[in-house]
Coordinates of C-alpha atoms in Angstrom, one line a residue:
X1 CA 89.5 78.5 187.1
X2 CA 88.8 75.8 183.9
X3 CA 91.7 74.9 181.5
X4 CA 90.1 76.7 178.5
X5 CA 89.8 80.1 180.6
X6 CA 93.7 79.4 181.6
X7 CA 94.5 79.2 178.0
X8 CA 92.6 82.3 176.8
X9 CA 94.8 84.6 178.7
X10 CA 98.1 84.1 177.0
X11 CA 95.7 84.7 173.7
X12 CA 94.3 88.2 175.2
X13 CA 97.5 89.5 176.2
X14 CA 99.1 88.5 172.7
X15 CA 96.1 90.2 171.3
X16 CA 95.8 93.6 173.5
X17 CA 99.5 93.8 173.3
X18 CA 99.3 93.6 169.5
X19 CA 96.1 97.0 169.5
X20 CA 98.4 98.3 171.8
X21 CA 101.7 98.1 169.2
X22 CA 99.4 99.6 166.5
X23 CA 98.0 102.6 169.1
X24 CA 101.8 103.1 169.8
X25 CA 102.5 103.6 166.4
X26 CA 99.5 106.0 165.3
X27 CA 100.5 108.0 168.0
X28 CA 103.8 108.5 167.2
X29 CA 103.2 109.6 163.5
X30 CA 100.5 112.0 165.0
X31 CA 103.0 113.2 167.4
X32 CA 105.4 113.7 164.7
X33 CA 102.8 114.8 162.4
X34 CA 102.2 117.9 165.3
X35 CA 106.0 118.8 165.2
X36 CA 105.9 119.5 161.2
X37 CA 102.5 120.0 160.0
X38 CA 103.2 122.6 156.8
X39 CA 102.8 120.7 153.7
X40 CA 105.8 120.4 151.7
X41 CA 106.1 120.4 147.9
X42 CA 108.5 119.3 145.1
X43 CA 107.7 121.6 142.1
X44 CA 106.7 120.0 138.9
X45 CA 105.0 116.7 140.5
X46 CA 102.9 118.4 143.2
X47 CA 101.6 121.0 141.1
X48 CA 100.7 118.2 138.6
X49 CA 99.1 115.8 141.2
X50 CA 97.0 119.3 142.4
X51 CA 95.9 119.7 138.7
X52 CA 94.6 116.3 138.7
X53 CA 92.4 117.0 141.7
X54 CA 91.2 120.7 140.2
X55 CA 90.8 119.8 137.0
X56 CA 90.4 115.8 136.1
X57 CA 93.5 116.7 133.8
X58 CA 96.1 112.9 133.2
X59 CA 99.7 114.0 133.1
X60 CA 101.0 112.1 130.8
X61 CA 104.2 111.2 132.5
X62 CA 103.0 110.1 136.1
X63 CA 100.2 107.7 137.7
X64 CA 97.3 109.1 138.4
X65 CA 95.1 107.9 141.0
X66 CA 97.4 110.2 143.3
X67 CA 95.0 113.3 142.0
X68 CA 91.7 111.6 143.0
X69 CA 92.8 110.8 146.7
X70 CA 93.6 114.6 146.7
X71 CA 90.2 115.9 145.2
X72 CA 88.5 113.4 147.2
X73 CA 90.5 114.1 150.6
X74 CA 92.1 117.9 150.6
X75 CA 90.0 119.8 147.8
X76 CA 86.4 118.8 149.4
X77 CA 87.4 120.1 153.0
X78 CA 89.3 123.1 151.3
X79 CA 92.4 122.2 153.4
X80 CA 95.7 120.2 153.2
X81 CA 95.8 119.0 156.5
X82 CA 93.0 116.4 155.9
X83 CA 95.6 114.6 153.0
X84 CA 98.5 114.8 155.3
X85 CA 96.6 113.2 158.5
X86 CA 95.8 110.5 155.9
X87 CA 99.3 110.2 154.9
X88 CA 100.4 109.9 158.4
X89 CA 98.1 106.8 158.8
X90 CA 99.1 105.2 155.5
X91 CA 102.5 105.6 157.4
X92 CA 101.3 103.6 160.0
X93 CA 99.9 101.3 158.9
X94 CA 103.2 101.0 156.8
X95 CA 104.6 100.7 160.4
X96 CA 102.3 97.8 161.0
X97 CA 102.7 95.8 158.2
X98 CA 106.3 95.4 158.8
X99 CA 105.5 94.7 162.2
X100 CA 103.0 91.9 160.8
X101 CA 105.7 90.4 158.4
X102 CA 108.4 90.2 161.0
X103 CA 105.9 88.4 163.7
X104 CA 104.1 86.3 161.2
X105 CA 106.0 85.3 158.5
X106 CA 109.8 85.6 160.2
X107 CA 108.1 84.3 162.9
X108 CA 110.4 86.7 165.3
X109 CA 109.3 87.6 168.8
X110 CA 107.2 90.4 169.7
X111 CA 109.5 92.7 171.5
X112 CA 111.8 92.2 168.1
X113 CA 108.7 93.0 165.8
X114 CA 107.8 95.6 167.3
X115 CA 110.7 97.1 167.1
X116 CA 111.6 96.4 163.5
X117 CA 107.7 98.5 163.5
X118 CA 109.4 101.3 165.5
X119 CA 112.3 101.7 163.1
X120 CA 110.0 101.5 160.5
X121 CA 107.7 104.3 161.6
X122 CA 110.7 106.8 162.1
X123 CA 112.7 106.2 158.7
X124 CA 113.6 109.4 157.3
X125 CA 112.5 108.0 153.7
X126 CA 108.8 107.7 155.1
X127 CA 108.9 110.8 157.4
X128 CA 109.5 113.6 154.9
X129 CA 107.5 112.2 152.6
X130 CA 104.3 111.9 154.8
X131 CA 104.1 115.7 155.0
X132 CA 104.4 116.0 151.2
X133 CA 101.9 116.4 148.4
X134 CA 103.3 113.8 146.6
X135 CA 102.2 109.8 146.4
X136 CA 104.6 108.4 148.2
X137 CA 103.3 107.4 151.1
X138 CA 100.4 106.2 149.7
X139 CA 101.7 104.4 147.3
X140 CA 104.0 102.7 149.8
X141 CA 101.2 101.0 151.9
X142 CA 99.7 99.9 149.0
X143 CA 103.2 98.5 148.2
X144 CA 103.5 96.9 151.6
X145 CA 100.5 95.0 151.4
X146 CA 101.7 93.5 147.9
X147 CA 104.7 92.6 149.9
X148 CA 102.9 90.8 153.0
X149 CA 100.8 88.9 150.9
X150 CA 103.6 88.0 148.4
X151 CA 104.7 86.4 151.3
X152 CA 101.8 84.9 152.5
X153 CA 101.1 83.1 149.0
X154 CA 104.9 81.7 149.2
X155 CA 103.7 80.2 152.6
X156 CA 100.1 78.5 152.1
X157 CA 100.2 78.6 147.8
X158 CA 96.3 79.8 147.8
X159 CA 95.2 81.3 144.9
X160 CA 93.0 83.7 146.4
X161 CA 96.1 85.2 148.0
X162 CA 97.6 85.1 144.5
X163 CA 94.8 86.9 142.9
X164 CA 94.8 89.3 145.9
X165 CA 98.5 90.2 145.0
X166 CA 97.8 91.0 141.5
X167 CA 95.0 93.4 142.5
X168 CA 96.9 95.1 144.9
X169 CA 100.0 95.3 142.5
X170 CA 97.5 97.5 139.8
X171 CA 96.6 99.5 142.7
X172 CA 100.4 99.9 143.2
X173 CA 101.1 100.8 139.6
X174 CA 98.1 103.2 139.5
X175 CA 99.9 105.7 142.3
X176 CA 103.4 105.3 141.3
X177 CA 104.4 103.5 137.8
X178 CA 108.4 102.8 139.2
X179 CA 106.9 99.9 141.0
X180 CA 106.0 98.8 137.1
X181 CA 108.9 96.4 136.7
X182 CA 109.1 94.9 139.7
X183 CA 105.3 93.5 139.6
X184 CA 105.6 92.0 136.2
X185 CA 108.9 90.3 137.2
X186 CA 107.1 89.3 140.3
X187 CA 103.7 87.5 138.5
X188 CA 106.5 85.1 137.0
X189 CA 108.6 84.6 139.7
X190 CA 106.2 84.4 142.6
X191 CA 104.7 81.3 142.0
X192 CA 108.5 79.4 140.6
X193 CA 109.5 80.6 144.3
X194 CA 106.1 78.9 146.2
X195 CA 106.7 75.7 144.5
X196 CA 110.2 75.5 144.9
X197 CA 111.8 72.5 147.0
X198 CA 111.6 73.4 150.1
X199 CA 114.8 71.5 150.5
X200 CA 117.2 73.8 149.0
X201 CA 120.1 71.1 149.2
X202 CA 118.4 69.5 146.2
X203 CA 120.2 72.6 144.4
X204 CA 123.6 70.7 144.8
X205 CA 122.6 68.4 142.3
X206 CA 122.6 68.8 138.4
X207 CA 119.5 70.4 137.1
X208 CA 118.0 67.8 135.5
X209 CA 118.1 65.2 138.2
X210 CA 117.3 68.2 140.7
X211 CA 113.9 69.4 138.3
X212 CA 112.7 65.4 138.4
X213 CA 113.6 64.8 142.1
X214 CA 111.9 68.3 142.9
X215 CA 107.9 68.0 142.0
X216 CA 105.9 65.2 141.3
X217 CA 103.4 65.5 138.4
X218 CA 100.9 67.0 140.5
X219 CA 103.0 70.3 142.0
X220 CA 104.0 70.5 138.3
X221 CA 100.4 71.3 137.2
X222 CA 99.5 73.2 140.0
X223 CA 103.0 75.3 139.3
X224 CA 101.6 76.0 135.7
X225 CA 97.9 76.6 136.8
X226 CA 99.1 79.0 139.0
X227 CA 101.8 80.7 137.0
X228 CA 98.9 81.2 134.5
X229 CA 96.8 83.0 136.7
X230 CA 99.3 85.2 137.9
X231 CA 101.3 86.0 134.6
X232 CA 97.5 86.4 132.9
X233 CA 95.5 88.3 136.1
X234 CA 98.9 90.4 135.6
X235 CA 98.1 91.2 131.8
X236 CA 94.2 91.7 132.2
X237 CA 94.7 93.9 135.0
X238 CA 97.5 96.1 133.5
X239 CA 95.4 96.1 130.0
X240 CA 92.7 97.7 132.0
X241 CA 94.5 100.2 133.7
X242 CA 95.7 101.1 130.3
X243 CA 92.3 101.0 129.0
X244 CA 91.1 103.4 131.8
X245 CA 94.2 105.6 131.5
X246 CA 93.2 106.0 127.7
X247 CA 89.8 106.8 128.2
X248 CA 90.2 109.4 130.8
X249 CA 93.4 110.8 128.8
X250 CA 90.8 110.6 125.5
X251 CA 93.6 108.1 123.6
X252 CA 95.0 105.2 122.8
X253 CA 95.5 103.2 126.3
X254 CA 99.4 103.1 127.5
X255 CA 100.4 102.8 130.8
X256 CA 101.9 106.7 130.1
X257 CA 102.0 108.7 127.3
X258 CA 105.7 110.6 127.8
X259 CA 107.3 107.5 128.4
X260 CA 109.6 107.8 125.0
X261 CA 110.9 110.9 125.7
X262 CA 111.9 110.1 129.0
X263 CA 113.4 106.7 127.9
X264 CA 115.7 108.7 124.8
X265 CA 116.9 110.9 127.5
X266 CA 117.8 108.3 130.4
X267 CA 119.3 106.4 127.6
X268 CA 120.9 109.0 126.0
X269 CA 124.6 108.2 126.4
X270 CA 124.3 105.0 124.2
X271 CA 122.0 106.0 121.3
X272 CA 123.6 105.5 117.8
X273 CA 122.5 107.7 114.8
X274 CA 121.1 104.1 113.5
X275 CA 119.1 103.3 116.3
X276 CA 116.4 106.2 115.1
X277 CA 113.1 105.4 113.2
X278 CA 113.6 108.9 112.0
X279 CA 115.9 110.8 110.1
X280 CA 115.8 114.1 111.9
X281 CA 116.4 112.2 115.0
X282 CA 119.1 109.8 113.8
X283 CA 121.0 113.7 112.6
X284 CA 120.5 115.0 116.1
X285 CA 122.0 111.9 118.0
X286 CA 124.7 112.3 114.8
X287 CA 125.4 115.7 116.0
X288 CA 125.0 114.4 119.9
X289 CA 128.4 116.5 121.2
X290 CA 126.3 119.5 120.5
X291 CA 124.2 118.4 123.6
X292 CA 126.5 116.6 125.7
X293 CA 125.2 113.2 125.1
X294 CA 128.0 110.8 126.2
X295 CA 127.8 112.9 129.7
X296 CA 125.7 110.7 131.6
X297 CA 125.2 114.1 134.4
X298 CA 123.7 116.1 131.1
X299 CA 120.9 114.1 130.7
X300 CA 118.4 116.3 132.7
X301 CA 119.5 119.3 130.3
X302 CA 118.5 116.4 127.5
X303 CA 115.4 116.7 128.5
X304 CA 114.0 119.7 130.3
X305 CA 116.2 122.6 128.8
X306 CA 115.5 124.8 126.1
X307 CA 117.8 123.8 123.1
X308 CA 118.1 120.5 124.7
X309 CA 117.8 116.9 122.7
X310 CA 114.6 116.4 123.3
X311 CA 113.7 119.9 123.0
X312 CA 115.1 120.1 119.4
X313 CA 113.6 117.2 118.1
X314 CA 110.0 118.0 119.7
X315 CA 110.3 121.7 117.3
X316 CA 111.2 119.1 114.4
X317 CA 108.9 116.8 114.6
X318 CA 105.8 119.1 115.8
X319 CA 103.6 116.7 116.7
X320 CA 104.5 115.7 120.2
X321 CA 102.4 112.5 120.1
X322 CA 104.4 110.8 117.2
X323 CA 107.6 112.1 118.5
X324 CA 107.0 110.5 121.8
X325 CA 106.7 107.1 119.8
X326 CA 109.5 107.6 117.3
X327 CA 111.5 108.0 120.8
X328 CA 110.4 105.3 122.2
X329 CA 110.9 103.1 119.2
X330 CA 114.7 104.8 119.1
X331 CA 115.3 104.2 122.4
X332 CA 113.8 100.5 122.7
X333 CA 116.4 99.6 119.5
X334 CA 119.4 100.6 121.5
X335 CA 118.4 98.5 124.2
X336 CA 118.2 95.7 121.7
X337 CA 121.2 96.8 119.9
X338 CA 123.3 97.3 122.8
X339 CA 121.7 96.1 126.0
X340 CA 125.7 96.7 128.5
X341 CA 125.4 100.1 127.3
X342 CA 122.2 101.0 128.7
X343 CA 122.8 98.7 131.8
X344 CA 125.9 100.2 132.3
X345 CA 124.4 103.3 132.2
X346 CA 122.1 101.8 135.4
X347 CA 125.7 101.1 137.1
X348 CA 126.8 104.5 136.5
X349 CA 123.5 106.1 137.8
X350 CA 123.6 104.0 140.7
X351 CA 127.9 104.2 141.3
X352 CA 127.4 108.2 141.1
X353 CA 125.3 108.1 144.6
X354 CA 129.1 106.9 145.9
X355 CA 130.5 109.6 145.2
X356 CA 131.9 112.0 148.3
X357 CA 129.4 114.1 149.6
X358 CA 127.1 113.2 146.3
X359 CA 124.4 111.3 148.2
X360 CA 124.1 114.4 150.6
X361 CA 123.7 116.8 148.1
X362 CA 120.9 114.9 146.3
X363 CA 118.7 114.3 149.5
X364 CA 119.2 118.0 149.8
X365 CA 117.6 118.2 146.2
X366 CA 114.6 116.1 147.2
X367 CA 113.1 119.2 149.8
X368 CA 111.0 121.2 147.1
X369 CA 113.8 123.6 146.0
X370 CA 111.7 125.9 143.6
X371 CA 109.2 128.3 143.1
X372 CA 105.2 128.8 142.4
X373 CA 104.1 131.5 139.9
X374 CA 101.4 133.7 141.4
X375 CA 98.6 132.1 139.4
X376 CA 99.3 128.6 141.6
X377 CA 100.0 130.4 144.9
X378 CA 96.2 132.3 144.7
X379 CA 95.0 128.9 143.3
X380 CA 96.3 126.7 146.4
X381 CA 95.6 130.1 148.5
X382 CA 91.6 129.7 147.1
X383 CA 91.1 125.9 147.2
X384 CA 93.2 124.9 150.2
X385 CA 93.3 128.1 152.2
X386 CA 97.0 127.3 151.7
X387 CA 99.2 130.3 151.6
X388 CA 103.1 129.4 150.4
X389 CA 105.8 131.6 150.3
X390 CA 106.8 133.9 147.0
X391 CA 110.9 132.5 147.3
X392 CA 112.7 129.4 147.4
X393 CA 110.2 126.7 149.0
X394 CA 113.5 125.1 150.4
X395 CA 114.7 127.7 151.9
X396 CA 111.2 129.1 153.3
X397 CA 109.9 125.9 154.6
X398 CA 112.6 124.2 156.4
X399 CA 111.8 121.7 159.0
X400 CA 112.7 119.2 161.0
X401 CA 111.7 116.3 158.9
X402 CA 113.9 117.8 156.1
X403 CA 117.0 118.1 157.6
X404 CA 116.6 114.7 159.4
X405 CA 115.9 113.3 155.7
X406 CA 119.2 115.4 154.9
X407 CA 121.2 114.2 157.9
X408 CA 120.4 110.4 157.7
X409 CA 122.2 110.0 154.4
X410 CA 124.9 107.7 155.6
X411 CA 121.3 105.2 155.9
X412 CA 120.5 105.7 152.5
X413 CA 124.0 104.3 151.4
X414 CA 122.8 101.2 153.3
X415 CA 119.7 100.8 151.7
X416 CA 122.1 101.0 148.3
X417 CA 123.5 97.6 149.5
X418 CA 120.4 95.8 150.5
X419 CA 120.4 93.0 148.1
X420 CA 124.5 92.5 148.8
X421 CA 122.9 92.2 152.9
X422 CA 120.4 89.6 151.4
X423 CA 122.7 87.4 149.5
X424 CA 124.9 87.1 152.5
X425 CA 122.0 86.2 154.5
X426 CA 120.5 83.8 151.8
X427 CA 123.9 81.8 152.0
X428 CA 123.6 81.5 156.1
X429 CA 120.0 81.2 156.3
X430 CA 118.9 77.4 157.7
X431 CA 115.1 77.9 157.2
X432 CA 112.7 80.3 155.7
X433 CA 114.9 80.7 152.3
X434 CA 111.6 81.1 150.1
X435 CA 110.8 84.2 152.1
X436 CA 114.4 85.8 151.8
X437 CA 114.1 84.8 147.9
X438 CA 110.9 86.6 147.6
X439 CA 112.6 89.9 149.1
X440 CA 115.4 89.7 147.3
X441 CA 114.1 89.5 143.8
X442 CA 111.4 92.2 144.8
X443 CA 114.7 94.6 146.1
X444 CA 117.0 93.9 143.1
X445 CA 114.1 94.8 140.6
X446 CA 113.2 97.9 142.6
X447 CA 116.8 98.7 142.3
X448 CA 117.7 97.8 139.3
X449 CA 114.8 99.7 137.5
X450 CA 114.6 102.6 139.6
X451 CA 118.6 103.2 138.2
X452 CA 117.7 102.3 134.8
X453 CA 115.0 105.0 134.4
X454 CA 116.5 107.6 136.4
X455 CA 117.6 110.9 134.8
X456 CA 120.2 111.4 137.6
X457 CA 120.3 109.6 141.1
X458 CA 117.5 110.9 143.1
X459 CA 117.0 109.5 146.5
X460 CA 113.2 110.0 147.5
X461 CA 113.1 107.0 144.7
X462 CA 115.0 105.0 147.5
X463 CA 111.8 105.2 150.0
X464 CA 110.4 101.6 149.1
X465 CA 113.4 99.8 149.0
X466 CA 114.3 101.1 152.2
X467 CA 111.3 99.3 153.7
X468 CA 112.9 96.1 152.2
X469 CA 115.4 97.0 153.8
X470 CA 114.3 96.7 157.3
X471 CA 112.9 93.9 156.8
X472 CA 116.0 92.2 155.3
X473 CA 117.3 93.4 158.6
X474 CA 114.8 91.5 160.5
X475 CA 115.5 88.4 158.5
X476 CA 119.3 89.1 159.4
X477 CA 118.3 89.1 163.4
X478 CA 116.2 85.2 162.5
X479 CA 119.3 84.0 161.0
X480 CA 121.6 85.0 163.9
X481 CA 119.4 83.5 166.2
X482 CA 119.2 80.8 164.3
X483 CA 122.9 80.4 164.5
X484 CA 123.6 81.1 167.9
X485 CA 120.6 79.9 170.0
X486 CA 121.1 76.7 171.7
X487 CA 118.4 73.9 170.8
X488 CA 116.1 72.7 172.8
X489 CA 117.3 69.3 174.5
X490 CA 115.2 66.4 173.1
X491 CA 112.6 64.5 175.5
X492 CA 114.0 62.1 177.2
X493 CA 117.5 63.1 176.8
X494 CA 119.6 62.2 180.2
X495 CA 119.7 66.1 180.8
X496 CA 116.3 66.4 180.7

């Protein structure tokens, strides 16, 4: 047998084991797939997403490109099935991914990857969600691919992998606008985290002398070149998706079009009569005891109930264009004014999912609690061959995959201390510190904006930090091996 044929079988096995990981993982979503395979709904966003794909219609309050994978998928074959079958695979190849990350960038061993691949492919915030008409899952692979590469770019500093980010992250924002924050934070800081020292005990140093011993003239331009790139392939891309948004919606371009109101009432608690651009506002915020504005749990009412704040202002104003922007306008001056109060509002929203029995009772929230009219239930019966039931979807279409999303809660209050894991794991870490920086400013943006803009703690808005999550756990099993593992003796040594 010749040397090269000895080495290529150590390849193929690595290789056939790897096809073999991904067919293990397929399968299982299939097989779970077969266990639970009624679509599920939550009323108000699936009915929208549907609309989309009937009609063409833009909601002005969600992404979009949700509706199109639906038309294109589930309203050409007349059937539901064909959109969850895809959603299983975007599972999977969710699964993957994290596989991917934890063999090739962690640089773990295979049996560990895979595993960490495993977990992934049965967490309860991807599960539920794969049999949903809803973008999550979609959006999440997306997502998981802007993660990978993120990482990929902080290892070889190409800027074709920095461009590829930036597409992807449009893509991202295009099914699900909460991951909005956390890419425009990331165009900055991606780059600042690729070019910084390597040697992180520079950091012990003042910052000047730190800054001149870090990068030479050379890294400096490249650092700038390719901040430039990313900050400005961010703003281009994000400008057309507005642009696109605007002409579909036949209006001005915005990422979306209720995002005022929304902001007035997730801000709510801190608004001051002068932070209005309008009279008739600033007189309602005046009179805000009338609608329970310093509650922070009456904020949905705020915004959805008949007689509510935003409610009364929309019969003021009439035209629900401009009062959108007066809101928007009102609500962007009390951040200004008074940025603690609207972060501590964050804090509260994210303190109230610590509360006994609170995080249970909220997952229980997420399983499509509500009802069609009879108009949508012969629509979904006529384009999907879909029939749903006339009563509570929640109580009609339990499954499984519901109550294990229900019963796994005591998870999701680990997933609420992810970044806390990461910054202990930051400060033991020996090597691969860029990587850990990467996830950690990607998880405390995701967190922190997903409490800021939440009406009340919801926890399906959990499901992609929970797949930071696991792979902040993976970078937790590098680091105790990195702790604990013996090294190698040197060549030469006496023992050897």
């Amino acid at each position: 047998m010749s040397a090269g044929s000895g080495l290529e079988q150590p390849a193929m096995r690595e290789k056939n084991s790897w096809w073999a990981f991904c067919l293990s993982i397929l399968l299982i979503k299939l097989f779970l797939l077969g266990l639970d395979p009624l679509p599920k709904f939550y009323m108000g966003d699936s009915m929208s997403y549907l609309w989309t794909a009937i009609s063409g219609w833009i909601p002005e309050d969600r992404s979009y490109f949700y509706g199109y994978v639906i038309r294109w998928v589930a309203l050409s074959s007349a059937s539901l099935t064909p959109l969850l079958l895809l959603q299983a695979g975007a599972g999977a190849i969710t699964s993957i991914v994290c596989g991917a990350i934890c063999l090739r960038v962690f640089r773990l061993s295979r049996a560990v990857s895979y595993m960490f691949g495993f977990i992934c492919s049965i967490d309860p915030l991807q599960l539920f969600w794969e049999r949903s008409v809803m973008t999550e899952s979609v959006s999440l692979v997306i997502y998981a691919f802007v993660v990978l590469y993120s990482l990929v770019y902080v290892q070889s500093r190409q800027i074709s992998v920095l461009v590829l980010v930036q597409v992807l992250s449009v893509f991202a924002i295009g099914f699900r606008m909460s991951y909005l924050v956390t890419v425009q934070v990331m165009a900055v800081l991606l780059p600042i985290v690729a070019f910084f020292p390597r040697d992180f005990a520079r950091l012990h140093r003042s910052i000047v002398s730190a800054l001149r011993a870090a990068y030479s003239r050379k890294e400096l331009r490249q650092l700038f070149l390719h901040l430039i790139i990313s900050v400005g392939l961010m703003f281009g891309l994000q400008q057309a998706y507005k642009r696109a948004n605007g002409f579909l919606s036949h209006r001005e371009p915005a990422y979306l079009y209720g995002t005022g109101l929304y902001l007035l009432s997730f801000w709510a608690p801190a608004l001051q009569p002068e932070d209005a651009t309008d009279t008739r506002l600033a007189e309602l915020i005046a009179k805000g005891d009338e609608f329970h504005m310093r509650d922070i749990d009456a904020r949905p009412g705020e915004r959805f109930s008949h007689g509510g704040l935003i409610d009364t202002f929309l019969k003021a104003e009439g035209d629900p264009r401009k009062a959108a922007e007066i809101a928007k306008e009102t609500a962007l001056r009390a951040l200004e004014r008074n940025p603690f109060a609207v972060g501590w509002i964050g804090a509260e929203t994210y303190l109230e999912f610590w509360r006994a029995g609170a995080i249970r009772r909220y997952a229980k929230m997420d399983l499509g609690a509500g009802y069609f009219t009879p108009p949508e239930a012969e629509t979904l019966a006529r384009l999907f061959h879909e029939i749903v039931p006339q009563g509570d979807l929640n109580q009609e279409r339990r499954s499984w995959s519901g109550k294990y999303y229900v019963r796994a809660w005591p998870y999701y209050l680990v997933v609420l201390l992810s970044p806390l894991l990461l910054g202990v794991i930051i400060l033991f870490q020996r090597s691969g510190k860029a990587y850990s920086f990467v996830l950690f400013f990607h998880v405390t943006a995701l967190l922190g904006s997903t409490m800021l803009f939440s009406i009340f703690p919801i926890v399906r808005y959990l499901q992609p930090i929970s797949f930071l999550t696991i792979l902040i756990f993976a970078a937790g099993i590098k680091v105790v091996r990195e702790r604990f593992s013996k090294p190698a003796p040197a060549l030469g040594s006496a023992k050897a």
